[in-house]
């Protein structure tokens, strides 16, 4: 899939609204290494971590979700600590899928796809331009991630 990215880059700034971490049921895949890092963060064995925070899905193991008034929140989405914000409680160890958002190939397929993402993510078209090189690197990582998720 070839990417549409303007030479000047694209404007994006996360507002920590949490919309990308909730919504309809979905998957947050992670690699073995990412699972190990998360387990270590909680002082759990990898098996304990998987039992407590993940589940099996058609797309491989995924972080669990919690049904809330906002939708199916990622189990690690924290709506309490910062008033009015929804922040990732495992930010430093968040999986690549989360790190590379919104620079996923499907969002960079066309100008229309990028503009359409604004309906789901209020950070699109906000803030400074993110350089094209940074976008390409993240899109490339996301594309190659599919071969390494924890299936
Ligand atoms: S939906 Fe966009 S603005 Fe909101 S938390 Fe996710 S990346 Fe940030």
PDB file of N, CA and C in Angstrom, residues 55-138:
ATOM      1  N   UNK A  55      -6.541 -11.216  26.559  1.00  0.00           N
ATOM      2  CA  UNK A  55      -7.434 -12.311  26.180  1.00  0.00           C
ATOM      3  C   UNK A  55      -7.161 -12.723  24.736  1.00  0.00           C
ATOM      4  N   UNK A  56      -7.657 -13.908  24.431  1.00  0.00           N
ATOM      5  CA  UNK A  56      -7.453 -14.459  23.080  1.00  0.00           C
ATOM      6  C   UNK A  56      -8.489 -13.843  22.142  1.00  0.00           C
ATOM      7  N   UNK A  57      -8.068 -13.491  20.932  1.00  0.00           N
ATOM      8  CA  UNK A  57      -8.990 -12.940  19.933  1.00  0.00           C
ATOM      9  C   UNK A  57      -8.645 -13.563  18.580  1.00  0.00           C
ATOM     10  N   UNK A  58      -9.500 -13.373  17.568  1.00  0.00           N
ATOM     11  CA  UNK A  58      -9.165 -13.887  16.236  1.00  0.00           C
ATOM     12  C   UNK A  58      -7.872 -13.271  15.696  1.00  0.00           C
ATOM     13  N   UNK A  59      -7.464 -12.135  16.241  1.00  0.00           N
ATOM     14  CA  UNK A  59      -6.229 -11.479  15.774  1.00  0.00           C
ATOM     15  C   UNK A  59      -5.043 -11.780  16.688  1.00  0.00           C
ATOM     16  N   UNK A  60      -5.156 -12.800  17.523  1.00  0.00           N
ATOM     17  CA  UNK A  60      -4.090 -13.110  18.463  1.00  0.00           C
ATOM     18  C   UNK A  60      -4.421 -12.548  19.835  1.00  0.00           C
ATOM     19  N   UNK A  61      -3.486 -12.638  20.756  1.00  0.00           N
ATOM     20  CA  UNK A  61      -3.782 -12.103  22.095  1.00  0.00           C
ATOM     21  C   UNK A  61      -3.827 -10.594  22.034  1.00  0.00           C
ATOM     22  N   UNK A  62      -4.756 -10.054  22.815  1.00  0.00           N
ATOM     23  CA  UNK A  62      -4.974  -8.607  22.839  1.00  0.00           C
ATOM     24  C   UNK A  62      -5.098  -8.166  24.286  1.00  0.00           C
ATOM     25  N   UNK A  63      -4.777  -6.901  24.538  1.00  0.00           N
ATOM     26  CA  UNK A  63      -5.083  -6.348  25.855  1.00  0.00           C
ATOM     27  C   UNK A  63      -6.592  -6.401  26.035  1.00  0.00           C
ATOM     28  N   UNK A  64      -7.030  -6.604  27.266  1.00  0.00           N
ATOM     29  CA  UNK A  64      -8.471  -6.659  27.537  1.00  0.00           C
ATOM     30  C   UNK A  64      -9.097  -5.278  27.406  1.00  0.00           C
ATOM     31  N   UNK A  65     -10.410  -5.267  27.313  1.00  0.00           N
ATOM     32  CA  UNK A  65     -11.158  -4.015  27.304  1.00  0.00           C
ATOM     33  C   UNK A  65     -12.154  -4.040  28.463  1.00  0.00           C
ATOM     34  N   UNK A  66     -12.555  -2.850  28.863  1.00  0.00           N
ATOM     35  CA  UNK A  66     -13.529  -2.699  29.938  1.00  0.00           C
ATOM     36  C   UNK A  66     -14.678  -1.869  29.388  1.00  0.00           C
ATOM     37  N   UNK A  67     -15.907  -2.386  29.506  1.00  0.00           N
ATOM     38  CA  UNK A  67     -17.043  -1.632  28.954  1.00  0.00           C
ATOM     39  C   UNK A  67     -17.381  -0.469  29.890  1.00  0.00           C
ATOM     40  N   UNK A  68     -17.407   0.734  29.332  1.00  0.00           N
ATOM     41  CA  UNK A  68     -17.718   1.941  30.111  1.00  0.00           C
ATOM     42  C   UNK A  68     -18.784   2.732  29.361  1.00  0.00           C
ATOM     43  N   UNK A  69     -19.181   3.860  29.934  1.00  0.00           N
ATOM     44  CA  UNK A  69     -20.173   4.713  29.253  1.00  0.00           C
ATOM     45  C   UNK A  69     -19.610   5.275  27.941  1.00  0.00           C
ATOM     46  N   UNK A  70     -18.283   5.254  27.790  1.00  0.00           N
ATOM     47  CA  UNK A  70     -17.644   5.793  26.580  1.00  0.00           C
ATOM     48  C   UNK A  70     -17.498   4.739  25.488  1.00  0.00           C
ATOM     49  N   UNK A  71     -17.582   3.493  25.868  1.00  0.00           N
ATOM     50  CA  UNK A  71     -17.362   2.408  24.921  1.00  0.00           C
ATOM     51  C   UNK A  71     -16.492   1.345  25.571  1.00  0.00           C
ATOM     52  N   UNK A  72     -15.797   0.601  24.766  1.00  0.00           N
ATOM     53  CA  UNK A  72     -14.918  -0.446  25.282  1.00  0.00           C
ATOM     54  C   UNK A  72     -13.525   0.150  25.479  1.00  0.00           C
ATOM     55  N   UNK A  73     -13.242   0.577  26.690  1.00  0.00           N
ATOM     56  CA  UNK A  73     -11.946   1.193  27.002  1.00  0.00           C
ATOM     57  C   UNK A  73     -10.858   0.139  27.070  1.00  0.00           C
ATOM     58  N   UNK A  74      -9.680   0.483  26.610  1.00  0.00           N
ATOM     59  CA  UNK A  74      -8.499  -0.346  26.874  1.00  0.00           C
ATOM     60  C   UNK A  74      -8.370  -0.493  28.385  1.00  0.00           C
ATOM     61  N   UNK A  75      -7.997  -1.676  28.832  1.00  0.00           N
ATOM     62  CA  UNK A  75      -7.889  -1.951  30.267  1.00  0.00           C
ATOM     63  C   UNK A  75      -6.922  -0.982  30.967  1.00  0.00           C
ATOM     64  N   UNK A  76      -6.015  -0.387  30.206  1.00  0.00           N
ATOM     65  CA  UNK A  76      -5.027   0.521  30.787  1.00  0.00           C
ATOM     66  C   UNK A  76      -5.365   1.997  30.603  1.00  0.00           C
ATOM     67  N   UNK A  77      -6.551   2.286  30.125  1.00  0.00           N
ATOM     68  CA  UNK A  77      -6.940   3.688  29.966  1.00  0.00           C
ATOM     69  C   UNK A  77      -7.380   4.233  31.323  1.00  0.00           C
ATOM     70  N   UNK A  78      -6.786   5.336  31.711  1.00  0.00           N
ATOM     71  CA  UNK A  78      -7.033   5.917  33.035  1.00  0.00           C
ATOM     72  C   UNK A  78      -7.820   7.220  32.868  1.00  0.00           C
ATOM     73  N   UNK A  79      -9.072   7.204  33.330  1.00  0.00           N
ATOM     74  CA  UNK A  79      -9.926   8.394  33.225  1.00  0.00           C
ATOM     75  C   UNK A  79     -10.025   9.145  34.558  1.00  0.00           C
ATOM     76  N   UNK A  80      -9.276   8.689  35.552  1.00  0.00           N
ATOM     77  CA  UNK A  80      -9.414   9.253  36.895  1.00  0.00           C
ATOM     78  C   UNK A  80      -8.323  10.261  37.245  1.00  0.00           C
ATOM     79  N   UNK A  81      -7.093   9.951  36.882  1.00  0.00           N
ATOM     80  CA  UNK A  81      -5.954  10.708  37.424  1.00  0.00           C
ATOM     81  C   UNK A  81      -5.930  12.173  36.981  1.00  0.00           C
ATOM     82  N   UNK A  82      -6.193  12.423  35.698  1.00  0.00           N
ATOM     83  CA  UNK A  82      -6.157  13.799  35.179  1.00  0.00           C
ATOM     84  C   UNK A  82      -7.584  14.205  34.823  1.00  0.00           C
ATOM     85  N   UNK A  83      -8.175  15.148  35.564  1.00  0.00           N
ATOM     86  CA  UNK A  83      -9.565  15.518  35.312  1.00  0.00           C
ATOM     87  C   UNK A  83      -9.809  15.920  33.852  1.00  0.00           C
ATOM     88  N   UNK A  84     -10.854  15.344  33.262  1.00  0.00           N
ATOM     89  CA  UNK A  84     -11.226  15.687  31.889  1.00  0.00           C
ATOM     90  C   UNK A  84     -10.374  15.030  30.824  1.00  0.00           C
ATOM     91  N   UNK A  85      -9.392  14.243  31.238  1.00  0.00           N
ATOM     92  CA  UNK A  85      -8.510  13.582  30.268  1.00  0.00           C
ATOM     93  C   UNK A  85      -8.587  12.069  30.444  1.00  0.00           C
ATOM     94  N   UNK A  86      -8.202  11.388  29.397  1.00  0.00           N
ATOM     95  CA  UNK A  86      -8.098   9.936  29.462  1.00  0.00           C
ATOM     96  C   UNK A  86      -6.676   9.597  29.036  1.00  0.00           C
ATOM     97  N   UNK A  87      -5.893   9.105  29.956  1.00  0.00           N
ATOM     98  CA  UNK A  87      -4.468   8.905  29.664  1.00  0.00           C
ATOM     99  C   UNK A  87      -4.091   7.428  29.785  1.00  0.00           C
ATOM    100  N   UNK A  88      -3.035   7.091  29.105  1.00  0.00           N
ATOM    101  CA  UNK A  88      -2.542   5.715  29.129  1.00  0.00           C
ATOM    102  C   UNK A  88      -1.758   5.508  30.421  1.00  0.00           C
ATOM    103  N   UNK A  89      -2.158   4.515  31.214  1.00  0.00           N
ATOM    104  CA  UNK A  89      -1.496   4.290  32.499  1.00  0.00           C
ATOM    105  C   UNK A  89      -0.226   3.459  32.349  1.00  0.00           C
ATOM    106  N   UNK A  90       0.043   2.966  31.159  1.00  0.00           N
ATOM    107  CA  UNK A  90       1.292   2.218  30.930  1.00  0.00           C
ATOM    108  C   UNK A  90       2.056   2.867  29.773  1.00  0.00           C
ATOM    109  N   UNK A  91       2.010   4.193  29.729  1.00  0.00           N
ATOM    110  CA  UNK A  91       2.497   4.940  28.564  1.00  0.00           C
ATOM    111  C   UNK A  91       3.898   4.500  28.112  1.00  0.00           C
ATOM    112  N   UNK A  92       4.814   4.367  29.068  1.00  0.00           N
ATOM    113  CA  UNK A  92       6.205   4.041  28.707  1.00  0.00           C
ATOM    114  C   UNK A  92       6.312   2.652  28.095  1.00  0.00           C
ATOM    115  N   UNK A  93       5.404   1.755  28.472  1.00  0.00           N
ATOM    116  CA  UNK A  93       5.451   0.371  27.954  1.00  0.00           C
ATOM    117  C   UNK A  93       4.331   0.097  26.961  1.00  0.00           C
ATOM    118  N   UNK A  94       3.697   1.113  26.445  1.00  0.00           N
ATOM    119  CA  UNK A  94       2.561   0.866  25.547  1.00  0.00           C
ATOM    120  C   UNK A  94       3.046   0.156  24.278  1.00  0.00           C
ATOM    121  N   UNK A  95       2.189  -0.735  23.740  1.00  0.00           N
ATOM    122  CA  UNK A  95       2.596  -1.484  22.557  1.00  0.00           C
ATOM    123  C   UNK A  95       2.810  -0.585  21.333  1.00  0.00           C
ATOM    124  N   UNK A  96       3.525  -1.126  20.375  1.00  0.00           N
ATOM    125  CA  UNK A  96       3.842  -0.370  19.154  1.00  0.00           C
ATOM    126  C   UNK A  96       2.576   0.129  18.450  1.00  0.00           C
ATOM    127  N   UNK A  97       1.535  -0.691  18.476  1.00  0.00           N
ATOM    128  CA  UNK A  97       0.273  -0.295  17.839  1.00  0.00           C
ATOM    129  C   UNK A  97      -0.192   1.073  18.351  1.00  0.00           C
ATOM    130  N   UNK A  98       0.029   1.321  19.635  1.00  0.00           N
ATOM    131  CA  UNK A  98      -0.385   2.594  20.240  1.00  0.00           C
ATOM    132  C   UNK A  98       0.645   3.678  19.943  1.00  0.00           C
ATOM    133  N   UNK A  99       1.922   3.307  19.941  1.00  0.00           N
ATOM    134  CA  UNK A  99       2.989   4.277  19.683  1.00  0.00           C
ATOM    135  C   UNK A  99       2.905   4.855  18.282  1.00  0.00           C
ATOM    136  N   UNK A 100       2.484   4.050  17.330  1.00  0.00           N
ATOM    137  CA  UNK A 100       2.507   4.499  15.934  1.00  0.00           C
ATOM    138  C   UNK A 100       1.219   5.202  15.513  1.00  0.00           C
ATOM    139  N   UNK A 101       0.177   5.162  16.346  1.00  0.00           N
ATOM    140  CA  UNK A 101      -1.062   5.860  16.003  1.00  0.00           C
ATOM    141  C   UNK A 101      -0.796   7.362  15.958  1.00  0.00           C
ATOM    142  N   UNK A 102      -1.299   8.134  15.008  1.00  0.00           N
ATOM    143  CA  UNK A 102      -2.246   7.768  13.949  1.00  0.00           C
ATOM    144  C   UNK A 102      -1.590   7.424  12.625  1.00  0.00           C
ATOM    145  N   UNK A 103      -0.270   7.097  12.666  1.00  0.00           N
ATOM    146  CA  UNK A 103       0.476   6.933  11.404  1.00  0.00           C
ATOM    147  C   UNK A 103       0.365   5.513  10.879  1.00  0.00           C
ATOM    148  N   UNK A 104      -0.838   5.004  10.831  1.00  0.00           N
ATOM    149  CA  UNK A 104      -1.069   3.661  10.306  1.00  0.00           C
ATOM    150  C   UNK A 104      -1.300   3.742   8.805  1.00  0.00           C
ATOM    151  N   UNK A 105      -0.796   2.757   8.054  1.00  0.00           N
ATOM    152  CA  UNK A 105      -0.932   2.797   6.594  1.00  0.00           C
ATOM    153  C   UNK A 105      -2.357   3.082   6.123  1.00  0.00           C
ATOM    154  N   UNK A 106      -3.355   2.533   6.801  1.00  0.00           N
ATOM    155  CA  UNK A 106      -4.736   2.770   6.339  1.00  0.00           C
ATOM    156  C   UNK A 106      -5.175   4.225   6.497  1.00  0.00           C
ATOM    157  N   UNK A 107      -4.534   4.964   7.399  1.00  0.00           N
ATOM    158  CA  UNK A 107      -4.871   6.386   7.575  1.00  0.00           C
ATOM    159  C   UNK A 107      -4.116   7.265   6.590  1.00  0.00           C
ATOM    160  N   UNK A 108      -3.057   6.692   5.981  1.00  0.00           N
ATOM    161  CA  UNK A 108      -2.203   7.468   5.068  1.00  0.00           C
ATOM    162  C   UNK A 108      -2.389   7.018   3.622  1.00  0.00           C
ATOM    163  N   UNK A 109      -3.441   6.254   3.403  1.00  0.00           N
ATOM    164  CA  UNK A 109      -3.733   5.716   2.071  1.00  0.00           C
ATOM    165  C   UNK A 109      -4.036   6.847   1.090  1.00  0.00           C
ATOM    166  N   UNK A 110      -4.692   7.895   1.581  1.00  0.00           N
ATOM    167  CA  UNK A 110      -5.126   8.998   0.715  1.00  0.00           C
ATOM    168  C   UNK A 110      -5.424  10.216   1.594  1.00  0.00           C
ATOM    169  N   UNK A 111      -5.531  11.345   0.942  1.00  0.00           N
ATOM    170  CA  UNK A 111      -5.884  12.564   1.676  1.00  0.00           C
ATOM    171  C   UNK A 111      -7.252  12.393   2.332  1.00  0.00           C
ATOM    172  N   UNK A 112      -8.123  11.731   1.617  1.00  0.00           N
ATOM    173  CA  UNK A 112      -9.471  11.511   2.132  1.00  0.00           C
ATOM    174  C   UNK A 112      -9.444  10.652   3.405  1.00  0.00           C
ATOM    175  N   UNK A 113      -8.601   9.607   3.374  1.00  0.00           N
ATOM    176  CA  UNK A 113      -8.501   8.736   4.553  1.00  0.00           C
ATOM    177  C   UNK A 113      -7.987   9.533   5.749  1.00  0.00           C
ATOM    178  N   UNK A 114      -6.973  10.365   5.524  1.00  0.00           N
ATOM    179  CA  UNK A 114      -6.416  11.171   6.620  1.00  0.00           C
ATOM    180  C   UNK A 114      -7.462  12.161   7.140  1.00  0.00           C
ATOM    181  N   UNK A 115      -8.110  12.858   6.226  1.00  0.00           N
ATOM    182  CA  UNK A 115      -9.123  13.829   6.651  1.00  0.00           C
ATOM    183  C   UNK A 115     -10.269  13.143   7.392  1.00  0.00           C
ATOM    184  N   UNK A 116     -10.632  11.945   6.951  1.00  0.00           N
ATOM    185  CA  UNK A 116     -11.725  11.204   7.586  1.00  0.00           C
ATOM    186  C   UNK A 116     -11.398  10.806   9.011  1.00  0.00           C
ATOM    187  N   UNK A 117     -10.114  10.630   9.298  1.00  0.00           N
ATOM    188  CA  UNK A 117      -9.710  10.226  10.648  1.00  0.00           C
ATOM    189  C   UNK A 117     -10.037  11.309  11.673  1.00  0.00           C
ATOM    190  N   UNK A 118     -10.203  12.531  11.205  1.00  0.00           N
ATOM    191  CA  UNK A 118     -10.534  13.637  12.121  1.00  0.00           C
ATOM    192  C   UNK A 118     -11.829  13.369  12.888  1.00  0.00           C
ATOM    193  N   UNK A 119     -12.715  12.591  12.300  1.00  0.00           N
ATOM    194  CA  UNK A 119     -13.975  12.270  12.989  1.00  0.00           C
ATOM    195  C   UNK A 119     -13.729  11.403  14.218  1.00  0.00           C
ATOM    196  N   UNK A 120     -12.647  10.622  14.189  1.00  0.00           N
ATOM    197  CA  UNK A 120     -12.342   9.722  15.312  1.00  0.00           C
ATOM    198  C   UNK A 120     -11.279  10.280  16.245  1.00  0.00           C
ATOM    199  N   UNK A 121     -10.425  11.140  15.707  1.00  0.00           N
ATOM    200  CA  UNK A 121      -9.276  11.634  16.488  1.00  0.00           C
ATOM    201  C   UNK A 121      -9.195  13.148  16.343  1.00  0.00           C
ATOM    202  N   UNK A 122      -9.441  13.856  17.446  1.00  0.00           N
ATOM    203  CA  UNK A 122      -9.448  15.320  17.380  1.00  0.00           C
ATOM    204  C   UNK A 122      -8.052  15.909  17.272  1.00  0.00           C
ATOM    205  N   UNK A 123      -7.030  15.069  17.382  1.00  0.00           N
ATOM    206  CA  UNK A 123      -5.648  15.554  17.229  1.00  0.00           C
ATOM    207  C   UNK A 123      -5.247  15.775  15.775  1.00  0.00           C
ATOM    208  N   UNK A 124      -6.005  15.201  14.845  1.00  0.00           N
ATOM    209  CA  UNK A 124      -5.722  15.361  13.411  1.00  0.00           C
ATOM    210  C   UNK A 124      -5.998  16.815  13.018  1.00  0.00           C
ATOM    211  N   UNK A 125      -5.086  17.410  12.264  1.00  0.00           N
ATOM    212  CA  UNK A 125      -5.165  18.820  11.809  1.00  0.00           C
ATOM    213  C   UNK A 125      -4.978  19.798  12.967  1.00  0.00           C
ATOM    214  N   UNK A 126      -4.368  19.366  14.036  1.00  0.00           N
ATOM    215  CA  UNK A 126      -4.151  20.230  15.194  1.00  0.00           C
ATOM    216  C   UNK A 126      -2.640  20.342  15.433  1.00  0.00           C
ATOM    217  N   UNK A 127      -2.201  21.465  15.950  1.00  0.00           N
ATOM    218  CA  UNK A 127      -0.796  21.614  16.341  1.00  0.00           C
ATOM    219  C   UNK A 127       0.143  21.778  15.177  1.00  0.00           C
ATOM    220  N   UNK A 128       1.424  21.514  15.432  1.00  0.00           N
ATOM    221  CA  UNK A 128       2.468  21.702  14.411  1.00  0.00           C
ATOM    222  C   UNK A 128       2.492  20.551  13.420  1.00  0.00           C
ATOM    223  N   UNK A 129       3.194  20.799  12.317  1.00  0.00           N
ATOM    224  CA  UNK A 129       3.393  19.739  11.330  1.00  0.00           C
ATOM    225  C   UNK A 129       4.368  18.700  11.878  1.00  0.00           C
ATOM    226  N   UNK A 130       4.025  17.456  11.728  1.00  0.00           N
ATOM    227  CA  UNK A 130       4.947  16.364  12.047  1.00  0.00           C
ATOM    228  C   UNK A 130       5.706  16.068  10.753  1.00  0.00           C
ATOM    229  N   UNK A 131       7.049  16.058  10.800  1.00  0.00           N
ATOM    230  CA  UNK A 131       7.825  15.881   9.574  1.00  0.00           C
ATOM    231  C   UNK A 131       7.539  14.552   8.873  1.00  0.00           C
ATOM    232  N   UNK A 132       7.649  14.596   7.557  1.00  0.00           N
ATOM    233  CA  UNK A 132       7.351  13.421   6.731  1.00  0.00           C
ATOM    234  C   UNK A 132       8.222  12.217   7.123  1.00  0.00           C
ATOM    235  N   UNK A 133       9.492  12.481   7.496  1.00  0.00           N
ATOM    236  CA  UNK A 133      10.382  11.367   7.848  1.00  0.00           C
ATOM    237  C   UNK A 133       9.839  10.628   9.074  1.00  0.00           C
ATOM    238  N   UNK A 134       9.402  11.385  10.051  1.00  0.00           N
ATOM    239  CA  UNK A 134       8.878  10.774  11.287  1.00  0.00           C
ATOM    240  C   UNK A 134       7.610   9.970  10.988  1.00  0.00           C
ATOM    241  N   UNK A 135       6.778  10.513  10.118  1.00  0.00           N
ATOM    242  CA  UNK A 135       5.545   9.802   9.758  1.00  0.00           C
ATOM    243  C   UNK A 135       5.886   8.501   9.044  1.00  0.00           C
ATOM    244  N   UNK A 136       6.845   8.596   8.107  1.00  0.00           N
ATOM    245  CA  UNK A 136       7.227   7.386   7.341  1.00  0.00           C
ATOM    246  C   UNK A 136       7.800   6.316   8.256  1.00  0.00           C
ATOM    247  N   UNK A 137       8.629   6.706   9.188  1.00  0.00           N
ATOM    248  CA  UNK A 137       9.243   5.724  10.099  1.00  0.00           C
ATOM    249  C   UNK A 137       8.156   5.004  10.890  1.00  0.00           C
ATOM    250  N   UNK A 138       7.205   5.775  11.423  1.00  0.00           N
ATOM    251  CA  UNK A 138       6.130   5.165  12.224  1.00  0.00           C
ATOM    252  C   UNK A 138       5.226   4.284  11.377  1.00  0.00           C
TER     253      UNK A 138
END
